[in-house]
Amino acid sequence: MCEIREEIRRLCKELGISQTELARQLTAQGRYRVNSSEFSQFMQGLNTPKGNRVLTDALALLVNERDYRENLVRRAKHEEVLPGTCNAPAFTGN
């Protein structure tokens, strides 16, 4: 579980998602209710069956968010640029 906690911290920092927001997103999924204080206790090392499920689901949520963002960037880089459309590069010549 220690590795999962470290990876959650790293991904939260990388994605700019707070632990409070992560707890809200987990609750919004509807599988269980978890408040930010409880989530913080799980992150500090409280080992319970619910805590293990919460941390596993939190890691999955963060990995999905990271993959989603990376996919958006990849799609944006490979998008065809059509002349005269809003996605055409602006003329910067002198």
Tab-separated table of N, CA and C in Angstrom:
chain	number	residue	atom	x	y	z
A	1	MET	N	0.812	-1.206	0.000
A	1	MET	CA	0.000	0.000	0.000
A	1	MET	C	0.855	1.271	0.000
A	2	CYS	N	2.050	1.166	0.535
A	2	CYS	CA	2.930	2.339	0.592
A	2	CYS	C	3.232	2.860	-0.811
A	3	GLU	N	3.459	1.928	-1.759
A	3	GLU	CA	3.744	2.336	-3.135
A	3	GLU	C	2.541	3.028	-3.760
A	4	ILE	N	1.352	2.547	-3.439
A	4	ILE	CA	0.132	3.163	-3.973
A	4	ILE	C	-0.009	4.580	-3.443
A	5	ARG	N	0.253	4.769	-2.166
A	5	ARG	CA	0.166	6.112	-1.573
A	5	ARG	C	1.155	7.069	-2.249
A	6	GLU	N	2.381	6.586	-2.454
A	6	GLU	CA	3.396	7.425	-3.099
A	6	GLU	C	2.986	7.792	-4.519
A	7	GLU	N	2.435	6.819	-5.252
A	7	GLU	CA	2.011	7.070	-6.629
A	7	GLU	C	0.825	8.028	-6.666
A	8	ILE	N	-0.089	7.916	-5.712
A	8	ILE	CA	-1.221	8.851	-5.629
A	8	ILE	C	-0.703	10.266	-5.393
A	9	ARG	N	0.227	10.416	-4.485
A	9	ARG	CA	0.799	11.744	-4.218
A	9	ARG	C	1.477	12.316	-5.464
A	10	ARG	N	2.240	11.474	-6.154
A	10	ARG	CA	2.949	11.919	-7.349
A	10	ARG	C	1.974	12.343	-8.445
A	11	LEU	N	0.948	11.538	-8.678
A	11	LEU	CA	-0.016	11.865	-9.719
A	11	LEU	C	-0.855	13.089	-9.353
A	12	CYS	N	-1.217	13.228	-8.094
A	12	CYS	CA	-1.955	14.429	-7.660
A	12	CYS	C	-1.139	15.675	-7.967
A	13	LYS	N	0.144	15.620	-7.662
A	13	LYS	CA	1.017	16.770	-7.926
A	13	LYS	C	1.144	17.008	-9.424
A	14	GLU	N	1.372	15.938	-10.184
A	14	GLU	CA	1.549	16.047	-11.637
A	14	GLU	C	0.300	16.612	-12.316
A	15	LEU	N	-0.878	16.174	-11.866
A	15	LEU	CA	-2.133	16.579	-12.500
A	15	LEU	C	-2.757	17.825	-11.884
A	16	GLY	N	-2.210	18.263	-10.751
A	16	GLY	CA	-2.770	19.444	-10.088
A	16	GLY	C	-4.115	19.170	-9.437
A	17	ILE	N	-4.299	17.970	-8.931
A	17	ILE	CA	-5.547	17.584	-8.270
A	17	ILE	C	-5.268	17.444	-6.780
A	18	SER	N	-6.057	18.116	-5.970
A	18	SER	CA	-5.869	18.027	-4.522
A	18	SER	C	-6.483	16.729	-3.997
A	19	GLN	N	-6.054	16.326	-2.825
A	19	GLN	CA	-6.629	15.135	-2.199
A	19	GLN	C	-8.105	15.354	-1.878
A	20	THR	N	-8.475	16.591	-1.559
A	20	THR	CA	-9.882	16.907	-1.295
A	20	THR	C	-10.708	16.703	-2.554
A	21	GLU	N	-10.218	17.182	-3.690
A	21	GLU	CA	-10.933	16.995	-4.954
A	21	GLU	C	-11.010	15.517	-5.314
A	22	LEU	N	-9.953	14.795	-5.052
A	22	LEU	CA	-9.943	13.366	-5.325
A	22	LEU	C	-10.999	12.652	-4.483
A	23	ALA	N	-11.110	13.010	-3.215
A	23	ALA	CA	-12.147	12.427	-2.351
A	23	ALA	C	-13.537	12.752	-2.882
A	24	ARG	N	-13.737	13.984	-3.367
A	24	ARG	CA	-15.041	14.365	-3.940
A	24	ARG	C	-15.359	13.524	-5.170
A	25	GLN	N	-14.368	13.333	-6.023
A	25	GLN	CA	-14.590	12.548	-7.238
A	25	GLN	C	-14.918	11.093	-6.908
A	26	LEU	N	-14.257	10.547	-5.909
A	26	LEU	CA	-14.547	9.169	-5.497
A	26	LEU	C	-15.974	9.046	-4.969
A	27	THR	N	-16.406	10.027	-4.188
A	27	THR	CA	-17.767	10.023	-3.662
A	27	THR	C	-18.773	10.177	-4.799
A	28	ALA	N	-18.440	11.008	-5.786
A	28	ALA	CA	-19.335	11.239	-6.920
A	28	ALA	C	-19.533	9.967	-7.744
A	29	GLN	N	-18.559	9.076	-7.734
A	29	GLN	CA	-18.709	7.811	-8.451
A	29	GLN	C	-19.811	6.957	-7.838
A	30	GLY	N	-20.118	7.200	-6.564
A	30	GLY	CA	-21.248	6.549	-5.915
A	30	GLY	C	-21.001	5.183	-5.306
A	31	ARG	N	-19.783	4.695	-5.350
A	31	ARG	CA	-19.535	3.374	-4.767
A	31	ARG	C	-19.520	3.419	-3.241
A	32	TYR	N	-19.074	4.536	-2.692
A	32	TYR	CA	-19.049	4.749	-1.250
A	32	TYR	C	-18.815	6.218	-0.983
A	33	ARG	N	-19.024	6.616	0.248
A	33	ARG	CA	-18.789	8.006	0.622
A	33	ARG	C	-17.463	8.095	1.359
A	34	VAL	N	-16.682	9.076	0.952
A	34	VAL	CA	-15.410	9.310	1.635
A	34	VAL	C	-15.207	10.818	1.672
A	35	ASN	N	-14.957	11.349	2.874
A	35	ASN	CA	-14.691	12.784	2.973
A	35	ASN	C	-13.180	13.011	2.978
A	36	SER	N	-12.800	14.263	2.892
A	36	SER	CA	-11.372	14.578	2.765
A	36	SER	C	-10.580	14.162	4.003
A	37	SER	N	-11.182	14.265	5.179
A	37	SER	CA	-10.493	13.868	6.409
A	37	SER	C	-10.234	12.362	6.426
A	38	GLU	N	-11.234	11.604	6.035
A	38	GLU	CA	-11.087	10.150	5.987
A	38	GLU	C	-10.046	9.752	4.932
A	39	PHE	N	-10.107	10.401	3.775
A	39	PHE	CA	-9.134	10.113	2.721
A	39	PHE	C	-7.721	10.423	3.209
A	40	SER	N	-7.569	11.525	3.928
A	40	SER	CA	-6.270	11.904	4.476
A	40	SER	C	-5.753	10.829	5.434
A	41	GLN	N	-6.640	10.276	6.245
A	41	GLN	CA	-6.239	9.206	7.169
A	41	GLN	C	-5.761	7.979	6.399
A	42	PHE	N	-6.454	7.645	5.318
A	42	PHE	CA	-6.027	6.511	4.488
A	42	PHE	C	-4.653	6.788	3.879
A	43	MET	N	-4.438	8.032	3.448
A	43	MET	CA	-3.158	8.397	2.847
A	43	MET	C	-2.025	8.393	3.877
A	44	GLN	N	-2.354	8.621	5.137
A	44	GLN	CA	-1.333	8.642	6.189
A	44	GLN	C	-0.998	7.249	6.706
A	45	GLY	N	-1.742	6.239	6.254
A	45	GLY	CA	-1.363	4.884	6.634
A	45	GLY	C	-2.430	4.053	7.302
A	46	LEU	N	-3.637	4.584	7.487
A	46	LEU	CA	-4.706	3.799	8.085
A	46	LEU	C	-5.061	2.657	7.139
A	47	ASN	N	-4.871	1.436	7.586
A	47	ASN	CA	-5.131	0.262	6.756
A	47	ASN	C	-6.429	-0.402	7.189
A	48	THR	N	-7.459	-0.219	6.405
A	48	THR	CA	-8.745	-0.879	6.597
A	48	THR	C	-9.179	-1.398	5.228
A	49	PRO	N	-10.115	-2.328	5.196
A	49	PRO	CA	-10.596	-2.784	3.889
A	49	PRO	C	-11.139	-1.636	3.034
A	50	LYS	N	-11.904	-0.735	3.666
A	50	LYS	CA	-12.425	0.409	2.912
A	50	LYS	C	-11.275	1.296	2.433
A	51	GLY	N	-10.307	1.534	3.291
A	51	GLY	CA	-9.162	2.361	2.923
A	51	GLY	C	-8.400	1.790	1.747
A	52	ASN	N	-8.211	0.481	1.743
A	52	ASN	CA	-7.514	-0.163	0.629
A	52	ASN	C	-8.295	-0.007	-0.667
A	53	ARG	N	-9.628	-0.161	-0.603
A	53	ARG	CA	-10.461	0.023	-1.803
A	53	ARG	C	-10.412	1.471	-2.279
A	54	VAL	N	-10.504	2.407	-1.334
A	54	VAL	CA	-10.485	3.832	-1.677
A	54	VAL	C	-9.174	4.196	-2.366
A	55	LEU	N	-8.061	3.755	-1.813
A	55	LEU	CA	-6.758	4.089	-2.404
A	55	LEU	C	-6.579	3.440	-3.768
A	56	THR	N	-7.030	2.216	-3.919
A	56	THR	CA	-6.941	1.548	-5.213
A	56	THR	C	-7.790	2.276	-6.250
A	57	ASP	N	-9.010	2.661	-5.868
A	57	ASP	CA	-9.885	3.399	-6.783
A	57	ASP	C	-9.340	4.792	-7.080
A	58	ALA	N	-8.730	5.425	-6.087
A	58	ALA	CA	-8.145	6.755	-6.292
A	58	ALA	C	-7.006	6.666	-7.301
A	59	LEU	N	-6.177	5.643	-7.177
A	59	LEU	CA	-5.076	5.470	-8.120
A	59	LEU	C	-5.617	5.228	-9.528
A	60	ALA	N	-6.639	4.400	-9.649
A	60	ALA	CA	-7.229	4.127	-10.964
A	60	ALA	C	-7.804	5.406	-11.565
A	61	LEU	N	-8.466	6.209	-10.745
A	61	LEU	CA	-9.040	7.469	-11.223
A	61	LEU	C	-7.942	8.407	-11.731
A	62	LEU	N	-6.861	8.511	-11.001
A	62	LEU	CA	-5.755	9.386	-11.399
A	62	LEU	C	-5.065	8.884	-12.665
A	63	VAL	N	-4.875	7.597	-12.778
A	63	VAL	CA	-4.244	7.037	-13.983
A	63	VAL	C	-5.137	7.295	-15.193
A	64	ASN	N	-6.448	7.117	-15.024
A	64	ASN	CA	-7.386	7.392	-16.121
A	64	ASN	C	-7.338	8.861	-16.525
A	65	GLU	N	-7.270	9.754	-15.547
A	65	GLU	CA	-7.203	11.193	-15.836
A	65	GLU	C	-5.911	11.532	-16.566
A	66	ARG	N	-4.803	10.961	-16.134
A	66	ARG	CA	-3.518	11.202	-16.804
A	66	ARG	C	-3.565	10.705	-18.254
A	67	ASP	N	-4.092	9.508	-18.442
A	67	ASP	CA	-4.190	8.943	-19.790
A	67	ASP	C	-5.112	9.774	-20.671
A	68	TYR	N	-6.207	10.260	-20.113
A	68	TYR	CA	-7.146	11.096	-20.855
A	68	TYR	C	-6.450	12.375	-21.326
A	69	ARG	N	-5.715	13.016	-20.432
A	69	ARG	CA	-5.015	14.255	-20.787
A	69	ARG	C	-3.932	14.005	-21.830
A	70	GLU	N	-3.188	12.911	-21.661
A	70	GLU	CA	-2.145	12.590	-22.634
A	70	GLU	C	-2.757	12.314	-24.004
A	71	ASN	N	-3.904	11.651	-24.035
A	71	ASN	CA	-4.589	11.363	-25.288
A	71	ASN	C	-5.051	12.653	-25.961
A	72	LEU	N	-5.555	13.603	-25.184
A	72	LEU	CA	-5.966	14.893	-25.738
A	72	LEU	C	-4.788	15.617	-26.383
A	73	VAL	N	-3.658	15.593	-25.718
A	73	VAL	CA	-2.467	16.253	-26.255
A	73	VAL	C	-2.023	15.566	-27.542
A	74	ARG	N	-2.016	14.230	-27.547
A	74	ARG	CA	-1.639	13.496	-28.752
A	74	ARG	C	-2.575	13.811	-29.912
A	75	ARG	N	-3.869	13.840	-29.636
A	75	ARG	CA	-4.845	14.144	-30.682
A	75	ARG	C	-4.661	15.561	-31.198
A	76	ALA	N	-4.376	16.495	-30.312
A	76	ALA	CA	-4.186	17.887	-30.728
A	76	ALA	C	-2.944	18.022	-31.612
A	77	LYS	N	-1.906	17.290	-31.311
A	77	LYS	CA	-0.679	17.359	-32.096
A	77	LYS	C	-0.859	16.748	-33.480
A	78	HIS	N	-1.734	15.772	-33.602
A	78	HIS	CA	-1.913	15.072	-34.871
A	78	HIS	C	-3.116	15.565	-35.656
A	79	GLU	N	-3.799	16.561	-35.128
A	79	GLU	CA	-4.982	17.078	-35.807
A	79	GLU	C	-4.567	17.796	-37.083
A	80	GLU	N	-5.300	17.580	-38.142
A	80	GLU	CA	-5.004	18.218	-39.420
A	80	GLU	C	-5.329	19.705	-39.334
A	81	VAL	N	-4.435	20.509	-39.837
A	81	VAL	CA	-4.644	21.951	-39.850
A	81	VAL	C	-5.149	22.343	-41.231
A	82	LEU	N	-6.368	22.880	-41.278
A	82	LEU	CA	-6.975	23.272	-42.540
A	82	LEU	C	-6.855	24.777	-42.735
A	83	PRO	N	-6.406	25.231	-43.915
A	83	PRO	CA	-6.301	26.672	-44.156
A	83	PRO	C	-7.675	27.339	-44.056
A	84	GLY	N	-7.702	28.513	-43.461
A	84	GLY	CA	-8.945	29.269	-43.346
A	84	GLY	C	-9.856	28.816	-42.228
A	85	THR	N	-9.377	27.905	-41.386
A	85	THR	CA	-10.191	27.465	-40.243
A	85	THR	C	-9.567	28.012	-38.969
A	86	CYS	N	-10.310	27.895	-37.902
A	86	CYS	CA	-9.820	28.454	-36.641
A	86	CYS	C	-8.617	27.692	-36.102
A	87	ASN	N	-8.355	26.478	-36.617
A	87	ASN	CA	-7.199	25.752	-36.105
A	87	ASN	C	-5.962	25.939	-36.986
A	88	ALA	N	-6.051	26.804	-37.999
A	88	ALA	CA	-4.888	27.100	-38.826
A	88	ALA	C	-3.937	28.001	-38.060
A	89	PRO	N	-2.616	27.810	-38.217
A	89	PRO	CA	-1.676	28.673	-37.498
A	89	PRO	C	-1.780	30.123	-38.005
A	90	ALA	N	-1.600	31.012	-37.103
A	90	ALA	CA	-1.677	32.436	-37.458
A	90	ALA	C	-0.443	32.831	-38.256
A	91	PHE	N	-0.618	33.756	-39.197
A	91	PHE	CA	0.509	34.275	-39.983
A	91	PHE	C	1.349	35.167	-39.091
A	92	THR	N	2.612	34.846	-38.963
A	92	THR	CA	3.488	35.639	-38.084
A	92	THR	C	4.613	36.291	-38.853
A	93	GLY	N	4.554	36.260	-40.196
A	93	GLY	CA	5.610	36.851	-41.011
A	93	GLY	C	5.607	38.366	-40.941
A	94	ASN	N	6.707	38.966	-41.346
A	94	ASN	CA	6.834	40.434	-41.300
A	94	ASN	C	6.379	41.059	-42.563
